[in-house]
mmCIF file of C-alpha atoms in Angstrom:
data_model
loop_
_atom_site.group_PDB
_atom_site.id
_atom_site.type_symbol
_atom_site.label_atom_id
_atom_site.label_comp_id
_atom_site.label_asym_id
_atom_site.label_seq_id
_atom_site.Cartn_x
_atom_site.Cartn_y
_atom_site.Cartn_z
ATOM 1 C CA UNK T 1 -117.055 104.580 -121.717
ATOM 2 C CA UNK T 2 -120.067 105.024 -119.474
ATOM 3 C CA UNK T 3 -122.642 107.101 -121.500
ATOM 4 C CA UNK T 4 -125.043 109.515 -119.077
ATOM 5 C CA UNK T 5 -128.407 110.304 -120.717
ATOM 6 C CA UNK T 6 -129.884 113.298 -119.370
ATOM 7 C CA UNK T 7 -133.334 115.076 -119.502
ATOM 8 C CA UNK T 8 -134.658 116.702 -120.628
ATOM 9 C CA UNK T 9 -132.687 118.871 -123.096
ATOM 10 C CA UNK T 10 -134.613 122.432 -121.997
ATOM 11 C CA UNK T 11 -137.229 123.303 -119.711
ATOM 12 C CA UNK T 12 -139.176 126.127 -119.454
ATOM 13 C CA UNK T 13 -141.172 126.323 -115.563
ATOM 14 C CA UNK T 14 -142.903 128.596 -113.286
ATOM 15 C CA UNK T 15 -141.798 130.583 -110.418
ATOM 16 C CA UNK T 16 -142.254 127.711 -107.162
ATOM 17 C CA UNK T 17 -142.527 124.996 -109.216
ATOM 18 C CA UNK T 18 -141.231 121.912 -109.030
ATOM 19 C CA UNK T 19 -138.353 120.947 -111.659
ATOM 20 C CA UNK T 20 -137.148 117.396 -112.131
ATOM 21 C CA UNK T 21 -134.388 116.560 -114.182
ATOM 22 C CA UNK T 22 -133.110 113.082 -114.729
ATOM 23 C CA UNK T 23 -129.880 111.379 -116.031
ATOM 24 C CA UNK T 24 -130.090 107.537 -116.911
ATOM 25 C CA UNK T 25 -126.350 105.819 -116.479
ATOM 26 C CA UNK T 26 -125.091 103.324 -118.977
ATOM 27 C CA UNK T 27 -124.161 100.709 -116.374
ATOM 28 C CA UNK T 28 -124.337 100.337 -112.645
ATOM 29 C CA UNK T 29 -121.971 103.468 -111.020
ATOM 30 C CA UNK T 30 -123.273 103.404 -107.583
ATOM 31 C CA UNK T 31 -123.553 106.640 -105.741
ATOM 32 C CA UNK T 32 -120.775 107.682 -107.834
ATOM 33 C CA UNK T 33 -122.298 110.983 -109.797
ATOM 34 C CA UNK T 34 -122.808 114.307 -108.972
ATOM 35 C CA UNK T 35 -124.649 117.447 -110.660
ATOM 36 C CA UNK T 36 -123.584 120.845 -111.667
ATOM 37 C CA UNK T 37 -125.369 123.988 -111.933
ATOM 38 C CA UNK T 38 -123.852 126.743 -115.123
ATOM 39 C CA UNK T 39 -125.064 130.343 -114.476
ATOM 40 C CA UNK T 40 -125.127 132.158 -117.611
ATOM 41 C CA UNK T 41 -122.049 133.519 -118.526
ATOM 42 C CA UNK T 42 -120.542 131.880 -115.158
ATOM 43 C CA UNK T 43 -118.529 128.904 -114.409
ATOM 44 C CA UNK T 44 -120.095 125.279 -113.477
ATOM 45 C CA UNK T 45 -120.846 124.900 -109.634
ATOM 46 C CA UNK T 46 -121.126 121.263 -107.628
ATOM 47 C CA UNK T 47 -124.226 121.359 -106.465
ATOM 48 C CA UNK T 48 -124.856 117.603 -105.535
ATOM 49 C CA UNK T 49 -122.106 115.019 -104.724
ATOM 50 C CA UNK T 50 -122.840 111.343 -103.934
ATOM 51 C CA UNK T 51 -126.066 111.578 -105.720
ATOM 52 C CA UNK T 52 -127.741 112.546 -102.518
ATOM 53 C CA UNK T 53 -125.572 115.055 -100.648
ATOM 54 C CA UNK T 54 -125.807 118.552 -100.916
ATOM 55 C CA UNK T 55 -122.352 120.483 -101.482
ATOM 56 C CA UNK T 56 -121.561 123.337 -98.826
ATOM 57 C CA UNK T 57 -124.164 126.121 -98.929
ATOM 58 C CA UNK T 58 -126.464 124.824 -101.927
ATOM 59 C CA UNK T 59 -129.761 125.715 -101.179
ATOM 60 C CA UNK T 60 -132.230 122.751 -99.455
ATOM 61 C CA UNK T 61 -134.405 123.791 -101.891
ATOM 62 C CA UNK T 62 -132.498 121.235 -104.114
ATOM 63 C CA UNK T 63 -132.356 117.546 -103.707
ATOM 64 C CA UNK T 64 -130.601 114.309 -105.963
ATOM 65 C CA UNK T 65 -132.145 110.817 -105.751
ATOM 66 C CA UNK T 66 -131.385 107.519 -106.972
ATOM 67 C CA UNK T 67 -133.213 104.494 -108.254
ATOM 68 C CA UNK T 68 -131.029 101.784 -109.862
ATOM 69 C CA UNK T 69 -129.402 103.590 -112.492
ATOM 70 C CA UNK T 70 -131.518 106.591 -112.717
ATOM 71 C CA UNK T 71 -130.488 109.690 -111.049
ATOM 72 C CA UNK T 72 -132.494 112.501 -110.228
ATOM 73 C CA UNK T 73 -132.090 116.310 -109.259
ATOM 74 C CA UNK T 74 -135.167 118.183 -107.923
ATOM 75 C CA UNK T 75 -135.805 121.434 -107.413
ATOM 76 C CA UNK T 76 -138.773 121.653 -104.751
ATOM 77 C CA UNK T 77 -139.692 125.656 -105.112
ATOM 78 C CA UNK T 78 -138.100 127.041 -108.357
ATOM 79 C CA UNK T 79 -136.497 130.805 -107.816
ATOM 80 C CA UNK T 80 -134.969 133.324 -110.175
ATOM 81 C CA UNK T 81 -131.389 132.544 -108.964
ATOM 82 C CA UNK T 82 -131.813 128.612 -110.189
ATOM 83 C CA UNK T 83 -132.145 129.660 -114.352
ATOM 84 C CA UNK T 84 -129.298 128.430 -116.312
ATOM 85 C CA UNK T 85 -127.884 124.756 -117.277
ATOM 86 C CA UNK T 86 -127.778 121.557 -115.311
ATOM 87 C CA UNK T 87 -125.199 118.633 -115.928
ATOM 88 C CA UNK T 88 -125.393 115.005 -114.474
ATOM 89 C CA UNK T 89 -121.703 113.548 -114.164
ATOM 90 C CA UNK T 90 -120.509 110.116 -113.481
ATOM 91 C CA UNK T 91 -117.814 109.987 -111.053
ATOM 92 C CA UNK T 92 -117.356 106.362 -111.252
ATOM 93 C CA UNK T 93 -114.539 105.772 -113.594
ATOM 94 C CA UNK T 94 -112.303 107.763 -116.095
ATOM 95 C CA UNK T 95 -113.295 109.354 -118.932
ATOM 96 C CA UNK T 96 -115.589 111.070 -116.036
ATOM 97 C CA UNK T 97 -118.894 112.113 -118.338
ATOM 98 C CA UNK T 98 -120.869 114.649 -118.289
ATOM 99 C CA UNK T 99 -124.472 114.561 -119.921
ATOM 100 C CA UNK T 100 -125.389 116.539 -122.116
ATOM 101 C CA UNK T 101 -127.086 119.165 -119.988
ATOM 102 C CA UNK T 102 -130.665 120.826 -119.199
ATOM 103 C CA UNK T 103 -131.120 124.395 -119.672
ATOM 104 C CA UNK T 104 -133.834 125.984 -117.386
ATOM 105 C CA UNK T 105 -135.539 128.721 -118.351
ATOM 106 C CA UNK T 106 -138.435 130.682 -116.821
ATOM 107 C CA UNK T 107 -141.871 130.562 -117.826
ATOM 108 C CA UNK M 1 -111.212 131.290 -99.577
ATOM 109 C CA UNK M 2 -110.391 128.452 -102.616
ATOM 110 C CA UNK M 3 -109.285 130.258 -105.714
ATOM 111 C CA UNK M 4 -108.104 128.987 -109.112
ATOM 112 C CA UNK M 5 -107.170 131.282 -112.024
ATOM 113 C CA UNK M 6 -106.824 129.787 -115.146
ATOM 114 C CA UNK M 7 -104.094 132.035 -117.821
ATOM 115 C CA UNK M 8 -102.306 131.445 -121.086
ATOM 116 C CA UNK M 9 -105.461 131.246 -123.703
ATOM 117 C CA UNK M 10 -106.268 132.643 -127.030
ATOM 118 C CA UNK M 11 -106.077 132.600 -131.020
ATOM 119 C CA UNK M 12 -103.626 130.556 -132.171
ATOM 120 C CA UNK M 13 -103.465 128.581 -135.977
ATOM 121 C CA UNK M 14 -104.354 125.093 -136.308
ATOM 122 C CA UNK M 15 -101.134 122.582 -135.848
ATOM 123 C CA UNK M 16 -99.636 125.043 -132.871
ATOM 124 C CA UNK M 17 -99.009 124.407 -129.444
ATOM 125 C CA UNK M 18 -100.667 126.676 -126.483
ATOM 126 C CA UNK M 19 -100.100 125.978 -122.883
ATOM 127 C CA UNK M 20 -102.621 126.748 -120.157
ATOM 128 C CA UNK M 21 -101.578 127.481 -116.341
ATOM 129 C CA UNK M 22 -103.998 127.722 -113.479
ATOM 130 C CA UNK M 23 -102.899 129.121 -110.233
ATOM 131 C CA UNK M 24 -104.141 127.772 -107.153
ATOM 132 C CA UNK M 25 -104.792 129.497 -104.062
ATOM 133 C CA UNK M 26 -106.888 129.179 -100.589
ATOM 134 C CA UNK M 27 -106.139 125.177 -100.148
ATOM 135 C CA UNK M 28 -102.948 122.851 -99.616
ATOM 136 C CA UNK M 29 -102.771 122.295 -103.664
ATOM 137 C CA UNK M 30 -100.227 119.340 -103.148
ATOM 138 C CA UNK M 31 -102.984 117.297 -101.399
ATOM 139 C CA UNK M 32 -105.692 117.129 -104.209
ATOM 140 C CA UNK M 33 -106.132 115.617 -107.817
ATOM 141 C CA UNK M 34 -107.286 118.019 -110.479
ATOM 142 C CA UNK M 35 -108.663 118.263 -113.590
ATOM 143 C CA UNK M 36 -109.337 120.230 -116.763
ATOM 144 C CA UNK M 37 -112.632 120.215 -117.784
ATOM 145 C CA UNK M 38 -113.203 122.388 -121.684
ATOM 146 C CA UNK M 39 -116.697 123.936 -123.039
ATOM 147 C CA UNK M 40 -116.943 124.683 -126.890
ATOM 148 C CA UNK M 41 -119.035 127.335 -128.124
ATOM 149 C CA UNK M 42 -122.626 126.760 -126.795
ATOM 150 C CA UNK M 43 -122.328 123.047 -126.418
ATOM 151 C CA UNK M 44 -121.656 120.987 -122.539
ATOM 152 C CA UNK M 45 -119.031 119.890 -120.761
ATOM 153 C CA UNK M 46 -116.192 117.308 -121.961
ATOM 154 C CA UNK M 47 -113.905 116.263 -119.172
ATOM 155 C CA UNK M 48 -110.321 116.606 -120.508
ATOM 156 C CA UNK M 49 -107.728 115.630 -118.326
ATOM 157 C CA UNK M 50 -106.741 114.510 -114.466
ATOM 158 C CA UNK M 51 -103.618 114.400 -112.287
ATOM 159 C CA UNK M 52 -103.432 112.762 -109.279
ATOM 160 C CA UNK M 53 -102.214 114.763 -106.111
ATOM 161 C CA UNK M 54 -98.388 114.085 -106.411
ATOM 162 C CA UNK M 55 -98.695 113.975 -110.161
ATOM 163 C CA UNK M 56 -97.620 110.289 -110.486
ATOM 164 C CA UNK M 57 -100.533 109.326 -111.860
ATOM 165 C CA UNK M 58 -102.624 111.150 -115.452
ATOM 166 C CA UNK M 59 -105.593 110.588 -117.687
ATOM 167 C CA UNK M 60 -106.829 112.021 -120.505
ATOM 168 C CA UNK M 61 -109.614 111.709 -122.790
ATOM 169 C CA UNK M 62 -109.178 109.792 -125.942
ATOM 170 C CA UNK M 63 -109.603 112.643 -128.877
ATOM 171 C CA UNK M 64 -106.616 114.587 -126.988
ATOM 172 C CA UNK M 65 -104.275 111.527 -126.309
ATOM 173 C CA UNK M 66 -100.949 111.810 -127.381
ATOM 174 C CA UNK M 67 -101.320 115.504 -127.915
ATOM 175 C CA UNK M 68 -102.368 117.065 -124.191
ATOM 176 C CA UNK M 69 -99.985 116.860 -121.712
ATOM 177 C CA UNK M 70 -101.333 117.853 -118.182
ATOM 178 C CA UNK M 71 -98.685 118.741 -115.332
ATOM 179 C CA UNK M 72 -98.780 120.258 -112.010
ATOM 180 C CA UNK M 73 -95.881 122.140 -110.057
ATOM 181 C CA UNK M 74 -96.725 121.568 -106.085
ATOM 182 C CA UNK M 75 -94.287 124.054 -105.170
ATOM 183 C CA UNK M 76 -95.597 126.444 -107.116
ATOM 184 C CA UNK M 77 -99.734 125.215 -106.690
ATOM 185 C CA UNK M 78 -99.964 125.348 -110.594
ATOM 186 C CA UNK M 79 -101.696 123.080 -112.929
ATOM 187 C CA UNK M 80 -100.971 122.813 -116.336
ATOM 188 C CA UNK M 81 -102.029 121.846 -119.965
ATOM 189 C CA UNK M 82 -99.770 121.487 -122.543
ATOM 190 C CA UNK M 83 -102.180 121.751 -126.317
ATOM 191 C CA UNK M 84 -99.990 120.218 -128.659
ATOM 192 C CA UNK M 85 -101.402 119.733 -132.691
ATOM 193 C CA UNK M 86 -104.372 121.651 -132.048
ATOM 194 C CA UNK M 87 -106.967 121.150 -134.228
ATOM 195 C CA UNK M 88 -110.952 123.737 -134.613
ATOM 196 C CA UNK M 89 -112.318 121.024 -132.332
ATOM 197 C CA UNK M 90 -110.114 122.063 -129.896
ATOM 198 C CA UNK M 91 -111.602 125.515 -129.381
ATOM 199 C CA UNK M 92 -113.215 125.976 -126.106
ATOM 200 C CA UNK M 93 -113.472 127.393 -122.984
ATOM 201 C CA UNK M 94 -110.591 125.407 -120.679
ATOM 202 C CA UNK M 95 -111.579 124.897 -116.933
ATOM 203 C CA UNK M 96 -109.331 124.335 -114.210
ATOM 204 C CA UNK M 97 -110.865 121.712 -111.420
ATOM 205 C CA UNK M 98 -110.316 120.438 -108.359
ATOM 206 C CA UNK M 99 -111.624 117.043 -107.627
ATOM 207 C CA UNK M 100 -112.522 116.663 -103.987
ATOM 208 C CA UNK M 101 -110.538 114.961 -101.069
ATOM 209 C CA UNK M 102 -113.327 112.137 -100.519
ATOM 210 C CA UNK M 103 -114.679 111.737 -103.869
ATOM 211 C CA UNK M 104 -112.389 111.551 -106.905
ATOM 212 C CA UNK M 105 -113.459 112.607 -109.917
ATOM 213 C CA UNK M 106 -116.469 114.802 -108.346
ATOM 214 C CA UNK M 107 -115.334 118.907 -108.812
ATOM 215 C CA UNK M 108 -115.746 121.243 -105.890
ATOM 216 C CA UNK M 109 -113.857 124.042 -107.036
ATOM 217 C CA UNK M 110 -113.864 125.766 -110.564
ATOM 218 C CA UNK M 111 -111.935 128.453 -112.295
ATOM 219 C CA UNK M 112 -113.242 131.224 -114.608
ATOM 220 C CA UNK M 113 -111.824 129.518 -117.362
ATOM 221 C CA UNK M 114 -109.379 130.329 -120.298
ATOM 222 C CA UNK M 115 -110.781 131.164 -124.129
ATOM 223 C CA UNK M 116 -108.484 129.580 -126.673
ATOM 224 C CA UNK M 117 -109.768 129.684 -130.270
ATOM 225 C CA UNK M 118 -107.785 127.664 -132.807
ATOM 226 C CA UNK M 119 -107.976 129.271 -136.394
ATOM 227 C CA UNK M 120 -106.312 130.165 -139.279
#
């Protein structure tokens, strides 16, 4: 199974910052992984698809990067709205994992 | 507007069976793969289960082999999960997925989810 590393576990940032989480893949999966946003008490949301794209009306505010197999979501300006958990998941090949999440809290 | 309503959760005793349904709505259901997707107490996400569009086609993650059965009824745009033998680990919070039409295996569309608590 392909294992997804993410971090880190918890943040805790400022209002405008800039928030960077990351998710290291086990082997090469392409493009192939997308991240979720959990609200609390609310169901998971796609927020990035094809490590770069941006699902239908996700803020620009947020962005997803690649380098090799190190994946990358950014948050350029940090607002109330964003706090709650982030998961990295590989879309590459079945069992389709998640990692193990970031929860964002505000500073 | 895409909707999916997941039904059928709850307590039920360790060893039982439980079957989740999740109704579809606001999309051609026949033409996409889905997925169940569970959440246990406080802890992440752990992928479950897939079907492909036409149901020919299933997956399942190995701690539930042999004892999930995933289904869909096109007719009916319903997705199902059979919990056979369920076991504490089992209790979660059940999603209902849709993958989307480009990009198997990535989720655009999520239900609220169903509770089910296994206990004696």
């Amino acid at each position: 199974d392909i294992q997804m590393t993410q971090s880190p576990a918890s943040l805790s940032a400022s209002l405008e910052e800039i928030v960077t989480i990351t998710c290291q893949a086990s082997q090469d999966i392409g493009n192939w992984l997308a991240w979720y946003q959990q609200k609390p008490g609310k169901s998971p949301q796609l927020l990035i698809y094809d490590a770069t794209s941006l699902a239908d009306g996700v803020p620009s505010r947020f962005s997803g990067s690649r380098s090799g197999t190190q994946y990358s979501l950014k948050i350029s300006r940090l607002q109330v709205e964003d706090i709650g958990s982030y998961y990295c998941q590989q879309a590459h090949s079945n069992p389709n994992t998640f990692g193990a999440g970031t929860k964002l809290e505000l500073k | 507007e895409v909707q999916l309503v997941e039904s059928g959760g709850g307590l039920v005793q360790p060893g039982r069976s439980m079957k989740l349904s999740c109704a579809a709505s606001g999309f051609t259901f026949s033409n996409y793969g889905m997925a169940w997707v569970r959440q246990a107490p406080t802890k992440g996400l752990e992928w479950v289960a897939t079907i492909s569009y036409d149901g020919s086609s299933t997956y399942y993650r190995d701690s539930v082999k042999g004892r999930f059965t995933i289904s869909r009824d096109n007719a009916k745009s319903t997705l199902y999960l059979q919990m056979n033998s369920l076991r504490s680990e089992d209790t979660a919070t059940y999603y209902c997925t849709r993958f989307t039409s480009l990009y198997l295996g990535v989720m655009d569309a999520w239900g609220q989810g169903a509770s089910v608590t296994v206990s004696s």
